[in-house]
Coordinates of C-alpha atoms (C1' of nucleotides) in Angstrom, one line a residue:
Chain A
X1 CA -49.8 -45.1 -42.7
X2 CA -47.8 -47.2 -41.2
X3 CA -44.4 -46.0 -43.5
X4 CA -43.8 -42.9 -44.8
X5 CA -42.0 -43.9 -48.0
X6 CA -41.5 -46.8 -50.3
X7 CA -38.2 -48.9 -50.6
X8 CA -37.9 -47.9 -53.9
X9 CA -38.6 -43.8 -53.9
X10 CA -35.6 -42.8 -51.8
X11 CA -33.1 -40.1 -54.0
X12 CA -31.0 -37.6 -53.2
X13 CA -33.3 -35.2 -52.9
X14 CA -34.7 -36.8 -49.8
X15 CA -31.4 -36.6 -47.8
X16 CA -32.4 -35.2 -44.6
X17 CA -35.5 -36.5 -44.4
X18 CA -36.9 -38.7 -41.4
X19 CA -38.2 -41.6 -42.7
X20 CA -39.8 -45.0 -41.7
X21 CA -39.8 -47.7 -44.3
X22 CA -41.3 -51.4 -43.9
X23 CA -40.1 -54.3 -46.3
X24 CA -38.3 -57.7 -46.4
X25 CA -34.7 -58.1 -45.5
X26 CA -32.8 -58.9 -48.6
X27 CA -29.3 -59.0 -47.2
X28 CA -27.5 -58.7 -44.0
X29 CA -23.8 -57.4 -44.7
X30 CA -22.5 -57.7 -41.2
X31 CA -19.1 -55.8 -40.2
X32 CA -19.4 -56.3 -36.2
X33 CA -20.6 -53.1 -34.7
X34 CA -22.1 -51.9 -38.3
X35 CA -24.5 -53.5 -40.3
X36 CA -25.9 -53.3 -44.3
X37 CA -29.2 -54.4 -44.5
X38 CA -30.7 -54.5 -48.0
X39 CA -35.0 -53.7 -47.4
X40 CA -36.9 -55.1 -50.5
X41 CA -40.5 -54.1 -51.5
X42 CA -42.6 -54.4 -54.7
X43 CA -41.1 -50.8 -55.4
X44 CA -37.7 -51.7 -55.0
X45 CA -35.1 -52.1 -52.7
X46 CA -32.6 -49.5 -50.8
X47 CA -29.5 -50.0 -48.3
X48 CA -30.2 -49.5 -44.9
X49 CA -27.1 -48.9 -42.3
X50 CA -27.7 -50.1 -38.1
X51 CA -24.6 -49.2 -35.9
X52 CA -24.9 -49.8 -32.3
X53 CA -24.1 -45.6 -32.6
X54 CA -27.1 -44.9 -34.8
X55 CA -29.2 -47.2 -32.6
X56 CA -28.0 -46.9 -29.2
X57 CA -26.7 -49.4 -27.2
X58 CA -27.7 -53.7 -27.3
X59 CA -30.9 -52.6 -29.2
X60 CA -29.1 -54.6 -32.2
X61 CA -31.6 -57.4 -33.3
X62 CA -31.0 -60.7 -35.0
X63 CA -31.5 -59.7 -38.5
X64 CA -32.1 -62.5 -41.1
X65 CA -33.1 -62.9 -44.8
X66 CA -37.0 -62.4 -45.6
X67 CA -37.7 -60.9 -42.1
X68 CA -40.0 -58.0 -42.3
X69 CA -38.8 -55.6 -40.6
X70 CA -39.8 -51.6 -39.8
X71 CA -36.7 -48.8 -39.9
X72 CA -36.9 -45.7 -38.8
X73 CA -34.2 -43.3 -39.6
X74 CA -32.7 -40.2 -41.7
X75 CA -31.6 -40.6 -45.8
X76 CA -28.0 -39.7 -45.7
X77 CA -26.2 -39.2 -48.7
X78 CA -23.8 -41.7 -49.1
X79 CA -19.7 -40.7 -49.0
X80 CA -18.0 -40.3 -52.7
X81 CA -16.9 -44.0 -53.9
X82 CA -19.7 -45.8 -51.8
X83 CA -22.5 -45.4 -54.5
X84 CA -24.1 -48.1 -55.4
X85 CA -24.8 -47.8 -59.5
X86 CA -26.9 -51.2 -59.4
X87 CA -29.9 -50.1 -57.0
X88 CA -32.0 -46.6 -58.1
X89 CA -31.7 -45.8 -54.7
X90 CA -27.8 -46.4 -54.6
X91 CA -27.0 -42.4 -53.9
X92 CA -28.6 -42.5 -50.5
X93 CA -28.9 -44.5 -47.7
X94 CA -31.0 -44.6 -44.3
X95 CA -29.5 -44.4 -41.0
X96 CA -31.4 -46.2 -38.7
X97 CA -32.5 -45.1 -35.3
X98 CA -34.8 -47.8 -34.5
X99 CA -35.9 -51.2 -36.2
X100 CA -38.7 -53.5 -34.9
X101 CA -39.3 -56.5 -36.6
X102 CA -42.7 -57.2 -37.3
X103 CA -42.2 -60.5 -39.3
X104 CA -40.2 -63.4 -38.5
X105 CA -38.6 -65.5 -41.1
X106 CA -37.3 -69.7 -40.6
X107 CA -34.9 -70.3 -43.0
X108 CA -36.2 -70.9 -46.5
X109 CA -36.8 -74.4 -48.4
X110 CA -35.2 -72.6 -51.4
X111 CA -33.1 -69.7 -52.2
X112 CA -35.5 -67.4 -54.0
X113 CA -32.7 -65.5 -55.8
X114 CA -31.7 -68.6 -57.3
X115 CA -35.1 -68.5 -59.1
X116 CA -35.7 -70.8 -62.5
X117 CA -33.1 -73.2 -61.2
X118 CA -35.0 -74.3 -58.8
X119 CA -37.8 -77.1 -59.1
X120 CA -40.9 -76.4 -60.5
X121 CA -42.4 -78.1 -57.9
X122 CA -40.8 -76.7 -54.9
X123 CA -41.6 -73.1 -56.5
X124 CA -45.3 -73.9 -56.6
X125 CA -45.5 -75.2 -53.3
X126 CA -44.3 -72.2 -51.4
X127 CA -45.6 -70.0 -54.5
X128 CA -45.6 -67.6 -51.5
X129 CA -42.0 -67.2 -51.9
X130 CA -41.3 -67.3 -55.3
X131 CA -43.8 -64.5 -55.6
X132 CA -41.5 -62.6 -54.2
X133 CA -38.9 -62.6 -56.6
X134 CA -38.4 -59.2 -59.3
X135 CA -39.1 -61.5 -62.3
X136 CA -42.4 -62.9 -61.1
X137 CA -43.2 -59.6 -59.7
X138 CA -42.1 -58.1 -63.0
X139 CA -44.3 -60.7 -64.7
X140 CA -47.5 -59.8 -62.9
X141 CA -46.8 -56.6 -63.4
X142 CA -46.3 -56.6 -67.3
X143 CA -50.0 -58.9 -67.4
X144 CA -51.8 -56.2 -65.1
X145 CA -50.6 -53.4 -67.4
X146 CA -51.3 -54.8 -70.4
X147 CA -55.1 -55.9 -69.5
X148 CA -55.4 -52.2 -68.3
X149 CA -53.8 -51.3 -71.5
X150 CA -56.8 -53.3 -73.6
X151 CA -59.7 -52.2 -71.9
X152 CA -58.3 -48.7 -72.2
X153 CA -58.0 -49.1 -75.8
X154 CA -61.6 -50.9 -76.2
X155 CA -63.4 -48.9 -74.1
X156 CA -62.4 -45.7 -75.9
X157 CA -63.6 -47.6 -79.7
X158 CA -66.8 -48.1 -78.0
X159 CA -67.0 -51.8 -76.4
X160 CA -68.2 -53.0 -73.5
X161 CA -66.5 -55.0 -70.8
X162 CA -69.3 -57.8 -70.4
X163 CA -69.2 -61.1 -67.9
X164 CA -70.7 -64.6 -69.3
X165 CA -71.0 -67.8 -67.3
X166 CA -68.7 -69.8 -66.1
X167 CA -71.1 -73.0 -64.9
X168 CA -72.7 -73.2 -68.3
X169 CA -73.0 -76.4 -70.4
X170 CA -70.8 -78.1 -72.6
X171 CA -70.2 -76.8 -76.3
X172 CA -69.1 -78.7 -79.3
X173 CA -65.6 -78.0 -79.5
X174 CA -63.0 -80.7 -79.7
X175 CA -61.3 -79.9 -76.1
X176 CA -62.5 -82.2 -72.6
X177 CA -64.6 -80.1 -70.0
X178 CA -64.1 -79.5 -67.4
X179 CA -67.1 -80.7 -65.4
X180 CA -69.0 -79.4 -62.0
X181 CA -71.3 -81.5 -60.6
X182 CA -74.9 -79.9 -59.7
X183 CA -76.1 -79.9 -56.1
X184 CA -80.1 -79.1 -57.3
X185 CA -79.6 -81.9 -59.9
X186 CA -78.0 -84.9 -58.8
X187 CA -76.3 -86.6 -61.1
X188 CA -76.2 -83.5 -63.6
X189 CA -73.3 -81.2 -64.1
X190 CA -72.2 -77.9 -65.2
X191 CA -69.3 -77.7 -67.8
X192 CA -66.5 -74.7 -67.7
X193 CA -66.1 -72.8 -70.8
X194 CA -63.4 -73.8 -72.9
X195 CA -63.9 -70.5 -74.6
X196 CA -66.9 -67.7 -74.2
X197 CA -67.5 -67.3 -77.7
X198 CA -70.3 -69.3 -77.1
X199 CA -72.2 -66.3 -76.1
X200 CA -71.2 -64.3 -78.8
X201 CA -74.9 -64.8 -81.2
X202 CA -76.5 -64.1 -78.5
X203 CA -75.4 -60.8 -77.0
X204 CA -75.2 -60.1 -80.9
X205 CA -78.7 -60.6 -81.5
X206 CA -79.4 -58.7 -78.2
X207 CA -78.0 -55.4 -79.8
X208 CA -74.8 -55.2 -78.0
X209 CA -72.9 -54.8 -81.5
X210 CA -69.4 -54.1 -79.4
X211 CA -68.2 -56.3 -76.5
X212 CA -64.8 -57.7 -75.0
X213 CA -63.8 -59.4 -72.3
X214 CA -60.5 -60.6 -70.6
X215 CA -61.6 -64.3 -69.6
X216 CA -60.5 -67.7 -68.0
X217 CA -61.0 -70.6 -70.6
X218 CA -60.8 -73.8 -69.2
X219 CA -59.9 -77.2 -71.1
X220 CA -59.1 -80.8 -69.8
X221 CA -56.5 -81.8 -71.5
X222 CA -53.0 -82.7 -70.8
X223 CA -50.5 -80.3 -69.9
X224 CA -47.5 -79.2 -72.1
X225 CA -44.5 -76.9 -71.2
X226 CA -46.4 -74.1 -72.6
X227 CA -50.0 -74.6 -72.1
X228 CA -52.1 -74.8 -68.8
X229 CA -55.6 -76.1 -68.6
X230 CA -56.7 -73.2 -67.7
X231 CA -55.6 -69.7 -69.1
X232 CA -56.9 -66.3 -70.2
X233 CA -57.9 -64.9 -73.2
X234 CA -58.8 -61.7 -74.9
X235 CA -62.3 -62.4 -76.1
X236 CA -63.4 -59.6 -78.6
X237 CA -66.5 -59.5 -80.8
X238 CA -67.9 -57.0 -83.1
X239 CA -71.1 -56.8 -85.4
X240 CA -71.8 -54.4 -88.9
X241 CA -67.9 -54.9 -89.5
X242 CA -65.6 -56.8 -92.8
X243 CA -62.3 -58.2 -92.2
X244 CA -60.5 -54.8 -92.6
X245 CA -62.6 -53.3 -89.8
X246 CA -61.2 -55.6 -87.1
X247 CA -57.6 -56.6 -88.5
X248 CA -57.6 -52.2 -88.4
X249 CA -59.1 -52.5 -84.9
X250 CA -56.6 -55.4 -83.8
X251 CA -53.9 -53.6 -85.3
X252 CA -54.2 -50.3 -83.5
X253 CA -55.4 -52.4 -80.4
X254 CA -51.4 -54.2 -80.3
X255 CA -50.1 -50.9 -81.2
X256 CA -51.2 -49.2 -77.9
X257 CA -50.5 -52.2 -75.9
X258 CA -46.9 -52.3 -76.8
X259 CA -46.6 -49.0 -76.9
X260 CA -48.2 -48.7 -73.0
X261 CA -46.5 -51.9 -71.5
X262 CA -43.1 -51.7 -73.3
X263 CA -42.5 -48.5 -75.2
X264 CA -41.7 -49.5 -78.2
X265 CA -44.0 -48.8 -81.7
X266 CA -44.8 -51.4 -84.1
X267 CA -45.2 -50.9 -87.8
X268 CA -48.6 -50.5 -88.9
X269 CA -49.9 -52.2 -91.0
X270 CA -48.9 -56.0 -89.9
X271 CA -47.2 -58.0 -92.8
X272 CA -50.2 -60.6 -93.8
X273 CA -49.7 -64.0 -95.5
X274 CA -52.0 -66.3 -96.3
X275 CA -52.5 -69.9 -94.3
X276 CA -51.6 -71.9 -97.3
X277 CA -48.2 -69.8 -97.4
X278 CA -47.6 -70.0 -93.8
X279 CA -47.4 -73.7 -93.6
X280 CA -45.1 -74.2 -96.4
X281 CA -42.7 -71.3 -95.8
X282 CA -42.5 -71.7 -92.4
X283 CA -44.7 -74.8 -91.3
X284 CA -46.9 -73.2 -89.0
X285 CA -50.0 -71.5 -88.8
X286 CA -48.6 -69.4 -86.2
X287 CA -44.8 -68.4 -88.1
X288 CA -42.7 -66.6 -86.0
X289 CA -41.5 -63.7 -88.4
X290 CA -38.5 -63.5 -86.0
X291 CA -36.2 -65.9 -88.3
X292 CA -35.8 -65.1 -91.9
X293 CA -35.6 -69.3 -92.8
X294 CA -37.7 -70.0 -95.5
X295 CA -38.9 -73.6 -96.2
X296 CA -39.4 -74.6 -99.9
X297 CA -41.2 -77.1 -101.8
X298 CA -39.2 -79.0 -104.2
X299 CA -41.7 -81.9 -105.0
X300 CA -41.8 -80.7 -108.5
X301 CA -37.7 -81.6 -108.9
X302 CA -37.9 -85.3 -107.8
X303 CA -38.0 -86.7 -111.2
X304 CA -34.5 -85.5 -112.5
X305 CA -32.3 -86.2 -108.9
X306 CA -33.0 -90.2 -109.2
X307 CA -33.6 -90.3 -105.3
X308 CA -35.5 -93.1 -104.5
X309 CA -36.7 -91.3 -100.9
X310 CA -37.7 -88.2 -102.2
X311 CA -39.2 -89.4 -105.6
X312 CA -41.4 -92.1 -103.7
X313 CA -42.9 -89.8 -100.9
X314 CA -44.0 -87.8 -104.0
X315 CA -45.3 -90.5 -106.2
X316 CA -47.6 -91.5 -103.0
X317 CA -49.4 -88.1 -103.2
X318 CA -46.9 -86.5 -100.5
X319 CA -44.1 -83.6 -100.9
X320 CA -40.2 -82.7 -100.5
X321 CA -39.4 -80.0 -99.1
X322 CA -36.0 -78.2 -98.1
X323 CA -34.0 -75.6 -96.2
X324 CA -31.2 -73.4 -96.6
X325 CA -29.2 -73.0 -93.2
X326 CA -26.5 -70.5 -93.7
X327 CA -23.7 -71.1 -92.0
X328 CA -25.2 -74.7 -91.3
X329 CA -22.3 -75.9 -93.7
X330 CA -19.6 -75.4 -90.5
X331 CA -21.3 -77.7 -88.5
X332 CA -20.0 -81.1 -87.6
X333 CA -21.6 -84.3 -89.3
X334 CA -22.8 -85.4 -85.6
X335 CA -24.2 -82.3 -85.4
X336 CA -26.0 -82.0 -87.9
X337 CA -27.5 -85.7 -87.3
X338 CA -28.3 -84.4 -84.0
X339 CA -30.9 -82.6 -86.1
X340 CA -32.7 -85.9 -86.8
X341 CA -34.5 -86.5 -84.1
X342 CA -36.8 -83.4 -84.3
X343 CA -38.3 -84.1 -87.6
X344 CA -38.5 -88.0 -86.6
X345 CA -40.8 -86.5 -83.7
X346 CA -43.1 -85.3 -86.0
X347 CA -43.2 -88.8 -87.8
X348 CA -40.9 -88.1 -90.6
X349 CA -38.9 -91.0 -91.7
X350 CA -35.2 -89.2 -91.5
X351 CA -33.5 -86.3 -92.2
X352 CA -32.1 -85.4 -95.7
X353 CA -28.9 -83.0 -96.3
X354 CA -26.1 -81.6 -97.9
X355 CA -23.5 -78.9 -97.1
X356 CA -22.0 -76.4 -99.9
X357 CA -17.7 -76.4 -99.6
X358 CA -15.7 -74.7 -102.0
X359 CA -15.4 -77.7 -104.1
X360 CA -19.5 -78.1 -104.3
X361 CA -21.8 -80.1 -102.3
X362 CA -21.1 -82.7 -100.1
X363 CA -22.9 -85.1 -97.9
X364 CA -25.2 -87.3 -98.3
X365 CA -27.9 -85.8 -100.3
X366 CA -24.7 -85.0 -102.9
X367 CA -24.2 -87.6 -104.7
X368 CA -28.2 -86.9 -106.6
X369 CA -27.2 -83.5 -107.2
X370 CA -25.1 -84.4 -110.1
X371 CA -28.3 -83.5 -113.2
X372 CA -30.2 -80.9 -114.3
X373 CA -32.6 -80.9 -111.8
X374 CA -29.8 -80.5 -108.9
X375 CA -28.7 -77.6 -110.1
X376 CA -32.0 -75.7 -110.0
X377 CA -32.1 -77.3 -106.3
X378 CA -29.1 -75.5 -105.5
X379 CA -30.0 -72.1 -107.3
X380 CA -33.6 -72.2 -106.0
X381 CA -32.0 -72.5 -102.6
X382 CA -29.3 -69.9 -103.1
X383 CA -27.2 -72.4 -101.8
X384 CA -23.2 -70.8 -100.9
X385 CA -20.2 -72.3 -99.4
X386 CA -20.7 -72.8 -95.9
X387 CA -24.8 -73.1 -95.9
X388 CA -26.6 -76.4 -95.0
X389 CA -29.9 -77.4 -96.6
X390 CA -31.7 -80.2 -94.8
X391 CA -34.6 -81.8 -96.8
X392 CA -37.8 -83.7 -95.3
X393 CA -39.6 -86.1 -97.9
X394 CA -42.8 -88.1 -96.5
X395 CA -45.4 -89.6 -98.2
X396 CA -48.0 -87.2 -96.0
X397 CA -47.4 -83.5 -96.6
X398 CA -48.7 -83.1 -93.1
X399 CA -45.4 -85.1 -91.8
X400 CA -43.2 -82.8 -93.9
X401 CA -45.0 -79.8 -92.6
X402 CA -44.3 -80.4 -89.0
X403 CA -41.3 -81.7 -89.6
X404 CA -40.2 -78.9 -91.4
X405 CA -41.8 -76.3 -89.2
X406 CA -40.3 -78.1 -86.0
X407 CA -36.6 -77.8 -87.6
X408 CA -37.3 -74.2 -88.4
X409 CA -38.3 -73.4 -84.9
X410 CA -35.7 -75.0 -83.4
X411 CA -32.6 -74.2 -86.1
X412 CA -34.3 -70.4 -85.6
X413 CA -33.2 -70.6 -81.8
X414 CA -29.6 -72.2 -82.2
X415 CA -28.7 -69.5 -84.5
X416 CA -29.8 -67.0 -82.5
X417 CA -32.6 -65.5 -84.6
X418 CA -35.2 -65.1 -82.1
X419 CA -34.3 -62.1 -79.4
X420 CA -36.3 -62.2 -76.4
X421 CA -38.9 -59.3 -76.0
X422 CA -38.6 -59.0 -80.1
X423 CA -42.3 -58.4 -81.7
X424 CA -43.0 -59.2 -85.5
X425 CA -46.5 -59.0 -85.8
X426 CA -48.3 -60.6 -88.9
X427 CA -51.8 -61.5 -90.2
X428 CA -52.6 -64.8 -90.9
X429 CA -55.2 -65.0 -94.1
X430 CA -57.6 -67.5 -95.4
X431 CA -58.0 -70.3 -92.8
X432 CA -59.4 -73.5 -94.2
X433 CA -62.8 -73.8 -92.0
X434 CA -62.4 -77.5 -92.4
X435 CA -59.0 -80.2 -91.7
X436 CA -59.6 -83.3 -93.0
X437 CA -59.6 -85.7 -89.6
X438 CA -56.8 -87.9 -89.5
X439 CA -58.1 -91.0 -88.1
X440 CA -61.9 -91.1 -89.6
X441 CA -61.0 -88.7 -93.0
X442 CA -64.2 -86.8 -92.3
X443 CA -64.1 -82.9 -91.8
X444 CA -63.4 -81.3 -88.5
X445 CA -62.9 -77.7 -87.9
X446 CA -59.3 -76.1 -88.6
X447 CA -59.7 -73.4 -86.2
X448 CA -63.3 -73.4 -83.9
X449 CA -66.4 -74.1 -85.3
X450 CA -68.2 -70.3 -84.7
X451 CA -66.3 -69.1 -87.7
X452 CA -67.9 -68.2 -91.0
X453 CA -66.8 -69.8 -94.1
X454 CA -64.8 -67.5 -97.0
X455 CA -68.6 -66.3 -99.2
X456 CA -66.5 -67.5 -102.0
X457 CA -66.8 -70.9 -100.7
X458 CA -70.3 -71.1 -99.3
X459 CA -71.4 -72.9 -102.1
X460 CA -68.8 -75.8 -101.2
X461 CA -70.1 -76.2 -97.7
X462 CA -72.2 -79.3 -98.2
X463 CA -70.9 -80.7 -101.5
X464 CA -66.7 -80.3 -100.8
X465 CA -66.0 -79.0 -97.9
X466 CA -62.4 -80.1 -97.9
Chain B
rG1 C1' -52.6 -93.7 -72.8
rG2 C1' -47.3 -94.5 -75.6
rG3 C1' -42.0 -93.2 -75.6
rG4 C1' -37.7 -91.0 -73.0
rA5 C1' -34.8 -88.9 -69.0
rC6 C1' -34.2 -88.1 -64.0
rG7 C1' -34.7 -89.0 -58.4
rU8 C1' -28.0 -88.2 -53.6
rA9 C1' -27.6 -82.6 -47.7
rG10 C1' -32.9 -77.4 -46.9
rC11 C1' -31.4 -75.8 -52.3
rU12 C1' -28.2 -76.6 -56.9
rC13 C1' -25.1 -80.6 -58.2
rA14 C1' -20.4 -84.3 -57.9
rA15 C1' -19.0 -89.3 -56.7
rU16 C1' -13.8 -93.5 -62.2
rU17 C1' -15.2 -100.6 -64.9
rG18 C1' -19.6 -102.0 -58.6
rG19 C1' -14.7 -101.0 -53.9
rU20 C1' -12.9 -98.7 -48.2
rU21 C1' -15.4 -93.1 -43.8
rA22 C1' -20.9 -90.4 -50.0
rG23 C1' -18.2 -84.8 -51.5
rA24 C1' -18.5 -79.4 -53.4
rG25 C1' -21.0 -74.6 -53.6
rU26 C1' -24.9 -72.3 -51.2
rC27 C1' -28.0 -72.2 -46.9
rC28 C1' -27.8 -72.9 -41.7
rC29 C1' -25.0 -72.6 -36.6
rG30 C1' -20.7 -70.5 -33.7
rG31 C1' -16.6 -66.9 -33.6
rC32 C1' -14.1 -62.3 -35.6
rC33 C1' -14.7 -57.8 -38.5
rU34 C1' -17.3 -50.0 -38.9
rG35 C1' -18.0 -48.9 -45.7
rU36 C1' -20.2 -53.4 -47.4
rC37 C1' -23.5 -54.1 -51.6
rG38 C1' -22.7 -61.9 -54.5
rC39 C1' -19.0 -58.4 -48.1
rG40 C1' -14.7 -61.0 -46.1
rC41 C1' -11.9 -64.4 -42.7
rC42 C1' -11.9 -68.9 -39.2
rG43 C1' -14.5 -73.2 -37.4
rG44 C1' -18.9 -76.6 -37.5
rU45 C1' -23.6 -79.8 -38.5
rU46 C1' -25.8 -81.5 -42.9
rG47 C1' -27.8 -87.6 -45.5
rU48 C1' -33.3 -93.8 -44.6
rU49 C1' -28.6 -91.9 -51.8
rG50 C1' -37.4 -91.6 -53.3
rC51 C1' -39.5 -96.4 -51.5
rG52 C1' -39.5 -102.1 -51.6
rG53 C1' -37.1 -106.4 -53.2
rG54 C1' -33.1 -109.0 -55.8
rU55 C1' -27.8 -110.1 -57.7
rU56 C1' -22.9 -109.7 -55.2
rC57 C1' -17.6 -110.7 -50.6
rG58 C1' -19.3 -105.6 -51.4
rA59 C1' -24.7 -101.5 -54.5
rG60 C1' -25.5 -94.2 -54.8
rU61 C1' -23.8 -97.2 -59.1
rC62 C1' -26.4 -103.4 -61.9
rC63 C1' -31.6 -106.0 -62.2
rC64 C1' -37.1 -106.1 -61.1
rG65 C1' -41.2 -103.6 -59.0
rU66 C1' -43.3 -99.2 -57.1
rC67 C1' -44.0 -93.9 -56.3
rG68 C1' -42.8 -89.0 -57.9
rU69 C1' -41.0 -85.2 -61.3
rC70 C1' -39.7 -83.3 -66.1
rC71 C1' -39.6 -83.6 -71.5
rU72 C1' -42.1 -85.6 -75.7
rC73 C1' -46.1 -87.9 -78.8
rG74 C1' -51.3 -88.6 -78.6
rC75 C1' -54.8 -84.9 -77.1
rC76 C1' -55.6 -79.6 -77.2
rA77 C1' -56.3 -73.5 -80.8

RNA sequence: GGGGACGUAGCUCAAUUGGUUAGAGUCCCGGCCUGUCGCGCCGGUUGUUGCGGGUUCGAGUCCCGUCGUCCUCGCCA
């Protein structure tokens, strides 16, 4: 080897030691005749002194950022008061004897400590660099861990780790392929997977009742801030099982995960609601449990508040629904107009509201509150002084859904509900197998088209399968 | 494919209703510095204001076109 240590391993139970260390320069601290050098590798990084003393003589080379650069020297404790707290290896230092540097290094087109504020498109062009920052490193880190962590977890309940194609053909799910064209067969081509499910039946039928893989999925469609064309997926299939059986599997399956990458335990069993529930309490099929907002339907209270918006979206077979924002109430009338523009996004007309002051509600939603039927509004909502409720009425319940769901998610962040590195697990129950399709009204499938309908429904599937 | 925003130094950003020599931080270069760790101090260079055209006495700023990037909707589970 080349080194004898790590930039990260050095303690104080080292000092003494001769050591030779390799890694990137990740600062020069230059006092004249003495010099700090910071050397960085994937373990970490540790402070590194040259002195014309130490090194003897004009052997003092030009030492710049992102060099690579080989140190040979002895782990010194460092003097009372010159401890550095921030870096593991802040007790000790090494005293060079000799450096050689084995990489050079232009300057840089970016700063890489300067990280996400940096184009996108500068970072992916000299990925090189950017991969060399502790976040992405931490990143790559946290995805190799937890793969290890899954196949662990399989492995030991009894699956197999199986390879499919990827030049297959293409499959009937609503995504673009991606397309290969065939060399033996001109004018032919091969289609990436959008998923490997495909396969499923058939390794099924072949016996192998257990399987998993961690695979690519590729679809051509266009990108969005959190989706790629072409990303990875835990692909898991089991035979001779019910529902339990794999929501037990996938529970203890995220409970060793967590617990292997991060540490922490989650609480077994997940919370489950049901799809129906999902997208009118939070408007999502995918809630995040992080935020305690609750949306509610208030269709059925149209008749008694005399509200031309809300009573025609519901005469024309579409829905109200409403929020309580607590706190919402202090906000400023631009700021809570500011608001609008995420459910117009989703197609809804406007935004509907009213705060709760001492003196009862005000704004514009108010002045309809004045029956019967407003003051079950306001105690359905648990409306107090200081809470906004904000109200989306269309004449599509799918418009209020998204709408509603879009405000949640983003009210959820400005009121600081949902912590980083936070996990609130929960099952999702009773999928619809079909959606009806917006622009041709026929059936298309909710979620992918290998699932198996409810057997409660079975008899439905050719005569209603809405 | 629709809508929106943006494009100024290597990087991140300023530049008043259109007004004189386009600035700052950082990076980089030179000098000084033996206890720094975002080292400090002194000095210095940043430039086809994405590109092309137009309006104007005068355009980084306004208009048109074009290229690029990001967000968003469509699309996608």
């Amino acid at each position: 080897m080349l080194r004898t240590h790590t930039c990260g391993e050095l303690r104080i139970d080292h000092v003494d030691h001769e050591v030779t260390l390799i890694g990137w320069i990740n600062a020069v601290r230059d006092h004249g005749g003495l010099k700090f050098v910071d050397l960085r590798d994937r373990y970490g990084r540790i402070q590194v002194q040259i002195s014309q003393e130490s090194i003897g003589g004009d052997a003092l080379e030009t030492l710049r950022f992102d060099q690579v650069l080989k140190v040979t020297g002895s782990v010194m404790e460092r003097p009372d008061g010159m401890r550095n707290p921030k870096l593991e290896t802040g007790d000790v230092e090494v005293i060079a004897s000799s450096t050689e540097i084995l990489g050079e290094c232009p300057p840089l087109p970016f700063n890489p400590d300067s990280g996400d504020q940096v184009n996108d498109e500068l970072r992916f062009r000299y990925r090189f660099i950017d991969m060399r920052r502790e976040e992405i490193q931490r990143r790559f880190r946290l995805r190799s861990d937890m793969q290890f962590a899954m196949r662990q977890y399989l492995h030991g309940h009894d699956f197999l780790d199986l390879e499919t194609p990827m030049l297959t053909k293409s499959t009937p799910e609503g995504a673009r392929d991606f397309l290969v064209p065939s060399r033996q067969n001109p004018g032919e081509f091969y289609a990436l997977p959008q998923s490997p499910q495909i396969f499923k039946q058939i390794f099924m039928i072949s016996g192998f009742d257990r399987y998993m893989q961690v695979v690519r999925c590729f679809r051509d469609e266009d990108l969005r801030a959190d989706r790629q064309p072409e990303f990875t997926q835990l692909d898991l299939e089991m035979a001779c099982i019910d529902e339990s059986d794999i929501m037990g599997l996938v529970e203890g399956l995220m409970e060793h995960v967590v617990k292997e990458v991060t540490g922490k335990e989650v609480t077994l069993p997940f919370p489950r609601l049901s799809y129906k529930e999902a997208m009118l309490a939070y408007g999502s099929d995918s809630p995040d449990m992080r935020s305690d907002l609750r949306i509610q339907e208030f269709s059925d209270l149209v008749e008694g508040l005399e509200f031309k918006v809300f009573s025609g979206a519901v005469e024309s077979g579409g829905a109200v629904r409403g929020m309580r924002i607590p706190g919402g109430g202090q906000w400023s009338r631009k700021e809570i107009e500011s608001l609008e523009p995420i459910v117009k996004q989703q197609g809804a007309g406007g935004l509907a509201w009213f705060k709760m002051t001492d003196d009862g509600p005000a704004g514009p939603v108010s002045r309809f509150l004045a029956g019967a039927a407003g003051e079950e509004l306001i105690q359905r909502l648990g409306m107090e002084p200081g809470d906004l409720a904000c109200f989306v009425a269309d004449k599509q319940t799918r418009v209020v859904v998204n709408s509603m769901g879009q405000l949640r998610k983003e009210l959820a962040i400005k009121l600081g509900h949902i912590e980083p590195g936070v996990l609130n697990f929960c099952w999702v129950e009773e999928f619809p197998l079909f959606d009806e399709d917006e622009e041709t009204g026929q059936p298309t499938p909710c979620h992918h088209p290998f699932t198996c309908p409810h057997p409660d429904d079975l008899s439905n599937l050719e005569s209603k399968p809405l």
